[in-house]
Short mmCIF file of C-alpha atoms and ligand atoms in Angstrom, two decimals:
data_model
loop_
_atom_site.label_atom_id
_atom_site.label_comp_id
_atom_site.label_asym_id
_atom_site.label_seq_id
_atom_site.Cartn_x
_atom_site.Cartn_y
_atom_site.Cartn_z
CA MET A 1 15.63 -10.47 0.60
CA SER A 2 14.65 -7.18 2.24
CA GLY A 3 13.04 -3.98 1.03
CA ILE A 4 13.44 -0.25 1.50
CA TYR A 5 10.45 2.10 1.72
CA ILE A 6 11.10 5.83 1.26
CA HIS A 7 8.24 8.11 2.33
CA ILE A 8 8.09 11.47 0.52
CA PRO A 9 5.86 13.53 2.85
CA PHE A 10 4.57 16.25 0.52
CA CYS A 11 1.43 16.62 -1.61
CA LYS A 12 0.03 19.43 -3.76
CA GLN A 13 -3.31 19.30 -1.95
CA ALA A 14 -5.10 17.16 0.61
CA CYS A 15 -7.41 14.48 -0.78
CA THR A 16 -10.72 14.24 1.06
CA TYR A 17 -10.33 10.64 2.22
CA CYS A 18 -6.57 10.46 2.89
CA ASP A 19 -5.06 9.72 6.29
CA PHE A 20 -1.46 9.19 5.16
CA HIS A 21 1.17 11.52 6.51
CA PHE A 22 1.92 14.44 4.17
CA SER A 23 2.24 18.21 4.19
CA THR A 24 0.91 20.56 1.53
CA SER A 25 3.50 23.11 2.58
CA LEU A 26 6.85 22.76 0.88
CA LYS A 27 8.43 24.87 3.61
CA GLY A 28 11.34 22.95 5.02
CA ARG A 29 11.39 20.54 2.09
CA GLU A 30 15.16 20.69 1.74
CA ALA A 31 15.68 20.08 5.46
CA VAL A 32 13.35 17.07 5.38
CA LEU A 33 15.04 15.54 2.32
CA ASN A 34 18.48 16.13 3.88
CA ALA A 35 17.32 14.47 7.10
CA MET A 36 16.04 11.50 5.10
CA HIS A 37 19.46 11.09 3.49
CA ARG A 38 21.00 11.21 6.98
CA GLU A 39 18.56 8.53 8.09
CA VAL A 40 19.64 6.25 5.21
CA GLU A 41 23.29 6.76 6.23
CA THR A 42 22.76 6.16 9.93
CA ARG A 43 20.63 3.04 9.44
CA SER A 44 22.68 1.39 6.73
CA GLY A 45 23.93 -1.24 9.18
CA GLU A 46 20.42 -2.43 10.01
CA ILE A 47 19.98 -4.60 6.91
CA SER A 48 22.64 -6.90 5.54
CA ASN A 49 20.35 -9.00 3.30
CA PRO A 50 20.26 -8.14 -0.39
CA ILE A 51 17.66 -5.46 -1.16
CA GLY A 52 15.16 -6.81 -3.68
CA THR A 53 12.79 -3.86 -3.73
CA ILE A 54 12.89 -0.10 -3.25
CA TYR A 55 9.56 1.71 -3.01
CA LEU A 56 9.22 5.50 -3.15
CA GLY A 57 5.78 6.22 -1.72
CA GLY A 58 4.07 8.99 0.13
CA GLY A 59 2.78 11.57 -0.07
CA THR A 60 3.62 12.27 -3.66
CA PRO A 61 7.12 11.18 -4.77
CA SER A 62 6.44 12.46 -8.30
CA LEU A 63 6.58 16.00 -6.84
CA LEU A 64 10.35 15.56 -6.49
CA GLN A 65 12.69 16.63 -9.26
CA PRO A 66 14.21 13.62 -11.06
CA GLU A 67 17.62 14.46 -9.55
CA GLU A 68 16.08 14.32 -6.05
CA VAL A 69 14.64 10.87 -6.83
CA ALA A 70 18.01 9.84 -8.26
CA ALA A 71 19.77 10.90 -5.05
CA PHE A 72 17.77 8.35 -3.03
CA ILE A 73 18.39 5.53 -5.48
CA VAL A 74 22.11 6.26 -5.75
CA GLN A 75 22.40 6.48 -1.97
CA ALA A 76 20.50 3.21 -1.45
CA LYS A 77 22.90 1.50 -3.85
CA GLN A 78 25.90 2.98 -2.00
CA HIS A 79 24.76 1.86 1.44
CA PHE A 80 22.98 -1.43 0.75
CA SER A 81 23.50 -4.46 -1.39
CA VAL A 82 20.76 -3.73 -3.94
CA GLU A 83 20.07 -6.67 -6.27
CA PRO A 84 20.82 -5.87 -9.94
CA ASN A 85 17.23 -6.75 -10.92
CA ALA A 86 15.61 -5.01 -7.94
CA GLU A 87 12.06 -3.74 -8.37
CA VAL A 88 12.15 0.05 -7.93
CA THR A 89 8.67 1.58 -7.69
CA LEU A 90 7.75 5.26 -7.81
CA GLU A 91 4.26 6.44 -6.85
CA ALA A 92 3.17 9.21 -9.21
CA ASN A 93 0.11 11.35 -9.71
CA PRO A 94 -1.32 11.95 -13.20
CA ASP A 95 -0.70 15.74 -13.08
CA ASP A 96 3.05 15.11 -12.69
CA ILE A 97 3.39 12.77 -15.69
CA THR A 98 5.17 14.09 -18.78
CA PRO A 99 7.15 12.19 -21.41
CA ASP A 100 10.37 13.86 -20.17
CA ARG A 101 9.71 12.91 -16.54
CA LEU A 102 8.97 9.31 -17.50
CA ALA A 103 12.13 9.09 -19.58
CA ALA A 104 14.19 10.55 -16.71
CA TRP A 105 12.71 8.14 -14.14
CA LYS A 106 13.37 5.18 -16.42
CA GLU A 107 16.92 6.34 -17.02
CA LEU A 108 17.68 6.52 -13.32
CA GLY A 109 16.46 2.99 -12.61
CA ILE A 110 12.75 3.19 -11.76
CA THR A 111 11.27 -0.11 -12.99
CA ARG A 112 7.65 0.31 -11.94
CA ILE A 113 5.24 3.27 -11.82
CA SER A 114 2.26 3.24 -9.47
CA LEU A 115 -0.23 5.82 -10.73
CA GLY A 116 -2.77 7.44 -8.39
CA THR A 117 -5.60 7.54 -10.92
CA GLN A 118 -8.49 6.90 -8.45
CA SER A 119 -11.27 7.72 -10.97
CA PHE A 120 -11.78 8.64 -14.60
CA ARG A 121 -14.76 10.88 -13.78
CA GLU A 122 -14.40 14.63 -13.39
CA ASP A 123 -17.09 14.93 -10.69
CA ARG A 124 -15.53 12.16 -8.60
CA LEU A 125 -12.01 13.58 -8.86
CA LYS A 126 -13.30 16.98 -7.74
CA TRP A 127 -15.16 15.41 -4.81
CA MET A 128 -12.02 13.50 -3.81
CA GLY A 129 -10.00 16.73 -3.89
CA ARG A 130 -7.52 15.28 -6.37
CA ALA A 131 -5.07 17.62 -8.11
CA HIS A 132 -5.65 16.02 -11.54
CA ASP A 133 -8.60 15.93 -13.92
CA ALA A 134 -10.09 13.07 -15.92
CA GLY A 135 -8.19 14.02 -19.09
CA GLN A 136 -4.88 13.86 -17.20
CA ALA A 137 -5.86 10.48 -15.73
CA LEU A 138 -6.32 9.00 -19.21
CA HIS A 139 -3.42 10.79 -20.88
CA SER A 140 -0.94 9.83 -18.16
CA ILE A 141 -1.88 6.15 -18.52
CA ASP A 142 -1.27 6.31 -22.27
CA LEU A 143 2.14 7.92 -21.69
CA ILE A 144 3.16 5.33 -19.08
CA ALA A 145 2.01 2.44 -21.28
CA LYS A 146 4.33 3.67 -24.04
CA ALA A 147 7.29 4.50 -21.80
CA GLY A 148 8.66 0.94 -21.54
CA PHE A 149 8.72 0.33 -17.77
CA ALA A 150 9.01 -3.32 -16.68
CA SER A 151 5.64 -2.90 -14.99
CA TRP A 152 3.11 -0.31 -13.93
CA THR A 153 -0.12 -0.13 -12.02
CA ILE A 154 -3.04 2.20 -11.44
CA ASP A 155 -5.18 2.80 -8.34
CA LEU A 156 -8.97 3.08 -8.48
CA ILE A 157 -11.46 3.71 -5.65
CA TYR A 158 -14.92 2.15 -5.47
CA GLY A 159 -17.67 2.21 -2.87
CA LEU A 160 -18.06 5.97 -3.35
CA PRO A 161 -21.23 7.79 -2.25
CA GLN A 162 -24.06 7.11 -4.74
CA MET A 163 -21.77 4.99 -6.94
CA THR A 164 -23.84 2.53 -8.96
CA LEU A 165 -22.71 -0.82 -10.26
CA ALA A 166 -22.98 0.63 -13.77
CA GLU A 167 -20.59 3.46 -12.88
CA TRP A 168 -18.08 1.02 -11.37
CA ASP A 169 -18.37 -1.24 -14.42
CA GLU A 170 -17.67 1.73 -16.66
CA GLN A 171 -14.57 2.64 -14.61
CA LEU A 172 -13.25 -0.91 -14.91
CA THR A 173 -13.95 -0.98 -18.65
CA ILE A 174 -11.97 2.23 -19.15
CA ALA A 175 -9.09 0.86 -17.10
CA LEU A 176 -9.03 -2.50 -18.88
CA ASP A 177 -9.26 -0.81 -22.29
CA HIS A 178 -6.07 1.05 -21.41
CA GLY A 179 -4.18 -2.20 -20.90
CA MET A 180 -2.72 -1.80 -17.41
CA PRO A 181 -0.87 -4.93 -16.24
CA HIS A 182 -1.80 -4.35 -12.57
CA LEU A 183 -4.65 -2.73 -10.66
CA SER A 184 -4.97 -1.75 -7.00
CA ALA A 185 -8.66 -1.16 -6.25
CA TYR A 186 -9.62 0.16 -2.82
CA CYS A 187 -13.03 0.39 -1.25
CA LEU A 188 -13.57 3.87 0.19
CA THR A 189 -13.36 3.90 3.97
CA VAL A 190 -13.91 6.79 6.34
CA GLU A 191 -10.73 7.38 8.29
CA PRO A 192 -10.85 9.48 11.45
CA ARG A 193 -9.69 13.12 11.21
CA THR A 194 -10.09 13.32 7.43
CA ALA A 195 -12.22 15.81 5.50
CA LEU A 196 -14.42 12.86 4.53
CA ALA A 197 -15.02 11.97 8.19
CA HIS A 198 -16.08 15.57 8.79
CA GLN A 199 -18.41 15.54 5.75
CA VAL A 200 -20.02 12.29 6.86
CA ALA A 201 -20.45 13.54 10.43
CA LYS A 202 -22.11 16.73 9.14
CA GLY A 203 -24.32 14.83 6.68
CA ILE A 204 -22.65 16.52 3.69
CA SER A 205 -21.63 13.09 2.30
CA THR A 206 -23.41 9.79 2.86
CA MET A 207 -21.49 6.57 2.59
CA PRO A 208 -23.10 3.79 0.54
CA ALA A 209 -24.65 0.71 2.12
CA ASP A 210 -22.31 -2.24 2.81
CA ASP A 211 -24.30 -4.32 0.31
CA ASP A 212 -23.55 -1.83 -2.47
CA GLN A 213 -19.83 -1.87 -1.66
CA SER A 214 -19.91 -5.69 -1.54
CA ALA A 215 -21.64 -5.91 -4.92
CA GLN A 216 -18.93 -3.65 -6.39
CA PHE A 217 -16.20 -5.84 -4.89
CA ASP A 218 -17.87 -8.93 -6.44
CA ARG A 219 -18.03 -7.17 -9.81
CA LEU A 220 -14.36 -6.19 -9.47
CA MET A 221 -13.32 -9.81 -8.82
CA GLU A 222 -15.46 -11.07 -11.69
CA ARG A 223 -14.22 -8.52 -14.24
CA MET A 224 -10.56 -8.90 -13.33
CA GLU A 225 -10.69 -12.69 -13.34
CA THR A 226 -12.38 -12.68 -16.76
CA ALA A 227 -9.67 -10.33 -18.03
CA GLY A 228 -6.94 -12.79 -16.93
CA PHE A 229 -5.61 -11.05 -13.81
CA ASP A 230 -4.51 -12.91 -10.66
CA HIS A 231 -6.35 -11.69 -7.58
CA TYR A 232 -3.27 -12.07 -5.41
CA GLU A 233 -4.28 -9.79 -2.53
CA ILE A 234 -7.68 -8.42 -1.50
CA SER A 235 -7.08 -5.06 -3.22
CA ASN A 236 -4.53 -6.13 -5.82
CA PHE A 237 -4.81 -7.73 -9.24
CA GLY A 238 -1.86 -8.43 -11.52
CA ARG A 239 -1.20 -10.17 -14.77
CA PRO A 240 1.32 -13.02 -14.33
CA GLY A 241 4.78 -11.50 -13.85
CA HIS A 242 3.35 -8.15 -12.73
CA HIS A 243 2.59 -8.73 -9.05
CA SER A 244 4.16 -6.09 -6.79
CA ARG A 245 7.27 -7.71 -5.34
CA HIS A 246 7.58 -5.02 -2.68
CA ASN A 247 4.05 -5.39 -1.32
CA SER A 248 4.12 -9.19 -1.64
CA ALA A 249 7.27 -9.30 0.51
CA TYR A 250 5.58 -7.05 3.07
CA TRP A 251 2.56 -9.38 3.25
CA GLU A 252 4.91 -12.34 3.74
CA GLY A 253 6.55 -10.63 6.72
CA VAL A 254 9.89 -9.95 4.98
CA PRO A 255 11.97 -7.29 6.84
CA TYR A 256 11.99 -3.77 5.45
CA LEU A 257 13.51 -0.44 6.33
CA GLY A 258 11.26 2.63 6.28
CA ILE A 259 12.88 6.02 5.71
CA GLY A 260 11.25 9.44 6.28
CA PRO A 261 8.56 10.99 8.47
CA SER A 262 5.89 8.44 9.53
CA ALA A 263 7.70 5.55 7.81
CA HIS A 264 7.48 2.16 9.50
CA SER A 265 10.23 -0.48 9.62
CA PHE A 266 10.16 -4.16 10.55
CA ASP A 267 13.12 -6.46 11.18
CA GLY A 268 11.22 -9.69 11.81
CA ARG A 269 10.74 -9.02 15.54
CA ARG A 270 10.75 -5.29 16.07
CA ARG A 271 8.43 -2.71 14.57
CA ARG A 272 9.55 0.90 14.51
CA TRP A 273 7.78 4.03 13.33
CA ASN A 274 9.16 7.49 12.70
CA VAL A 275 7.52 10.65 13.97
CA ALA A 276 4.71 11.75 11.61
CA ASN A 277 5.71 15.40 11.62
CA ASN A 278 8.05 16.89 9.02
CA ALA A 279 9.47 19.68 11.19
CA ARG A 280 10.09 17.43 14.21
CA TYR A 281 11.63 14.75 12.02
CA ALA A 282 14.06 17.20 10.37
CA ALA A 283 14.89 18.93 13.68
CA ALA A 284 15.71 15.61 15.33
CA PHE A 285 18.74 15.19 13.07
CA ALA A 286 20.07 18.61 14.08
CA THR A 287 19.67 17.95 17.80
CA ALA A 288 20.37 14.18 17.77
CA GLU A 289 16.98 13.58 19.38
CA ARG A 290 15.18 10.33 18.95
CA TYR A 291 12.64 10.57 16.11
CA TRP A 292 11.08 7.14 16.31
CA GLU A 293 9.28 4.77 18.63
CA GLU A 294 9.44 1.02 18.55
CA GLU A 295 8.01 -2.13 20.02
CA VAL A 296 9.21 -5.70 20.07
CA LEU A 297 6.31 -7.84 18.91
CA THR A 298 5.31 -10.68 21.21
CA PRO A 299 4.99 -14.14 19.63
CA ALA A 300 1.18 -13.76 19.69
CA GLN A 301 1.40 -10.35 17.99
CA ARG A 302 3.66 -11.84 15.30
CA THR A 303 1.17 -14.66 14.75
CA ASN A 304 -1.72 -12.22 14.51
CA GLU A 305 0.10 -9.96 12.04
CA ALA A 306 0.89 -12.99 9.89
CA LEU A 307 -2.80 -13.94 10.00
CA LEU A 308 -3.98 -10.44 9.15
CA THR A 309 -1.67 -9.99 6.18
CA GLY A 310 -1.51 -13.63 5.03
CA LEU A 311 -5.27 -14.10 4.93
CA ARG A 312 -5.56 -11.13 2.58
CA THR A 313 -3.39 -12.90 0.01
CA SER A 314 -4.35 -15.65 -2.43
CA ALA A 315 -1.44 -17.71 -1.07
CA GLY A 316 -3.07 -17.61 2.36
CA ALA A 317 -1.61 -17.63 5.85
CA VAL A 318 0.99 -20.32 6.51
CA ILE A 319 -0.21 -22.42 9.37
CA VAL A 320 3.23 -23.50 10.55
CA ARG A 321 4.27 -19.88 10.84
CA LEU A 322 1.08 -19.21 12.73
CA GLU A 323 2.00 -21.60 15.52
CA ILE A 324 -0.28 -24.51 14.79
CA ASP A 325 -0.91 -25.26 18.46
CA ALA A 326 -2.15 -21.76 19.07
CA LEU A 327 -4.49 -21.96 16.11
CA ALA A 328 -5.69 -25.39 17.19
CA ARG A 329 -7.18 -23.64 20.19
CA ASN A 330 -9.16 -21.56 17.71
CA SER A 331 -10.19 -24.59 15.66
CA SER A 332 -13.88 -23.88 16.24
CA VAL A 333 -13.47 -20.56 14.39
CA VAL A 334 -11.62 -22.31 11.56
CA ASP A 335 -14.34 -25.00 11.40
CA LYS A 336 -17.08 -22.38 11.40
CA TYR A 337 -15.63 -20.51 8.43
CA VAL A 338 -14.70 -23.68 6.55
CA SER A 339 -18.30 -24.94 6.90
CA SER A 340 -19.74 -21.59 5.84
CA GLY A 341 -17.59 -21.62 2.69
CA HIS A 342 -15.46 -18.61 3.66
CA LEU A 343 -12.19 -20.42 4.39
CA LEU A 344 -10.17 -23.33 2.99
CA LEU A 345 -7.29 -25.34 4.40
CA ARG A 346 -4.95 -25.86 1.45
CA ASP A 347 -1.37 -27.21 1.50
CA GLY A 348 -0.75 -26.15 5.08
CA ARG A 349 -2.27 -22.72 4.58
CA LEU A 350 -5.47 -20.96 5.55
CA VAL A 351 -6.92 -19.43 2.39
CA LEU A 352 -10.01 -17.26 2.03
CA THR A 353 -12.55 -18.20 -0.63
CA LYS A 354 -14.12 -15.51 -2.82
CA ALA A 355 -16.95 -15.22 -0.31
CA GLY A 356 -14.44 -15.01 2.54
CA ARG A 357 -12.52 -12.13 0.93
CA HIS A 358 -15.43 -9.85 1.85
CA PHE A 359 -14.69 -10.47 5.53
CA ALA A 360 -10.90 -10.86 5.62
CA ASP A 361 -10.24 -8.57 8.56
CA ARG A 362 -13.16 -9.88 10.61
CA ILE A 363 -12.15 -13.53 10.09
CA ALA A 364 -8.51 -12.76 10.92
CA ALA A 365 -9.61 -10.94 14.09
CA GLU A 366 -11.68 -13.92 15.20
CA LEU A 367 -8.65 -16.17 14.70
CA PHE A 368 -6.32 -13.92 16.66
CA VAL A 369 -4.43 -15.68 19.42
CA THR A 370 -3.30 -14.43 22.82
CA GLU A 371 -0.14 -15.27 24.71
CA ASP A 372 -2.25 -17.65 26.83
CA ASP A 373 -3.41 -19.51 23.69
CA ARG A 374 0.20 -20.15 22.90
CA GLY A 375 0.74 -22.00 26.19
CA ASP A 376 4.26 -23.43 26.49
CA HIS A 377 5.18 -22.06 23.07
CA ALA A 378 5.17 -18.45 24.26
S1 SF4 B 401 -2.00 12.61 -3.22
FE1 SF4 B 401 -2.04 10.59 -2.18
S2 SF4 B 401 -0.92 10.91 -0.24
FE2 SF4 B 401 -1.41 12.94 -1.08
S3 SF4 B 401 -3.31 13.53 -0.06
FE3 SF4 B 401 -3.89 12.56 -1.99
S4 SF4 B 401 -4.17 10.38 -1.51
FE4 SF4 B 401 -3.07 11.31 0.21
#
């Protein structure tokens, strides 16, 4: 199975913390969408496997008219062998949700809505620079719950400045009371060149202590487990049958094709990324210029990517895939984290414990191998 990711690079306004590629100017929108359709056409030979998932992300795909969304789905079905029961996800923001829109998306084959809720509090949404208010956050969830999609999910952010455990608990209670079958919960991080980075540098915003963010992550795990959700990836919780197939495939290293400005693709060996600039991306199709860069991953890089993504999942990182000899050279790191209760060896996989999930990236980085570690296997 393979997947297709379609990046819609437009947003109504810039959120304070966001470092994704998007433009708040709709100038050139038609040229960018046309170029994206050209990209689908020209790259249709790159994947022959059946397509199990299509993911429209961004940016804000719900800014598109339903017929513009439909055009991508129809085109994907024309050019690829899309499985009849493929998961088709659309990221949407609460201010774009109406009963008519939901009905139209369902009609054209969207099976899963991913809603950018982020918070149910007015003050937090304003601080984040979101385009929706708390009323829209709640109302949109109620509309989605009734719309009959195979699955849906909401995003929440914790670890916000001055956020207390009580506030986070209240957010989770509101979410759980609204019956979502899946939650993606992200700890706020300061990404370079964002408005948040500027605010923190100027002392306008102060990030919470690591201990506060950790306590909120513990509370998140506890509440979601009690409510019957599988914690199947560090930031993702799903009821059985509602795990994201698209993201799960990505974490397992399944090939995917990324369409649109800034989109990444991976074919198992080669990673490619499109230019993160709408005008340059669109112009490249007129002038036949190259609009992407690529690198062929070395065996050590492939091992390290598998570690980084696999360790974040409840299934763990598959040791065979990680070149067991290479990891054997790092056995002291494995032993250290097994003894400290952060890591388990289970059925040929390295799996983080609850305590270990707080340090997923750090543990993965310590386990990283080099080409030299791989010896004759390189
Ligand atoms: S709507 Fe999403 S993609 Fe757009 S700026 Fe906000 S967080 Fe980033």
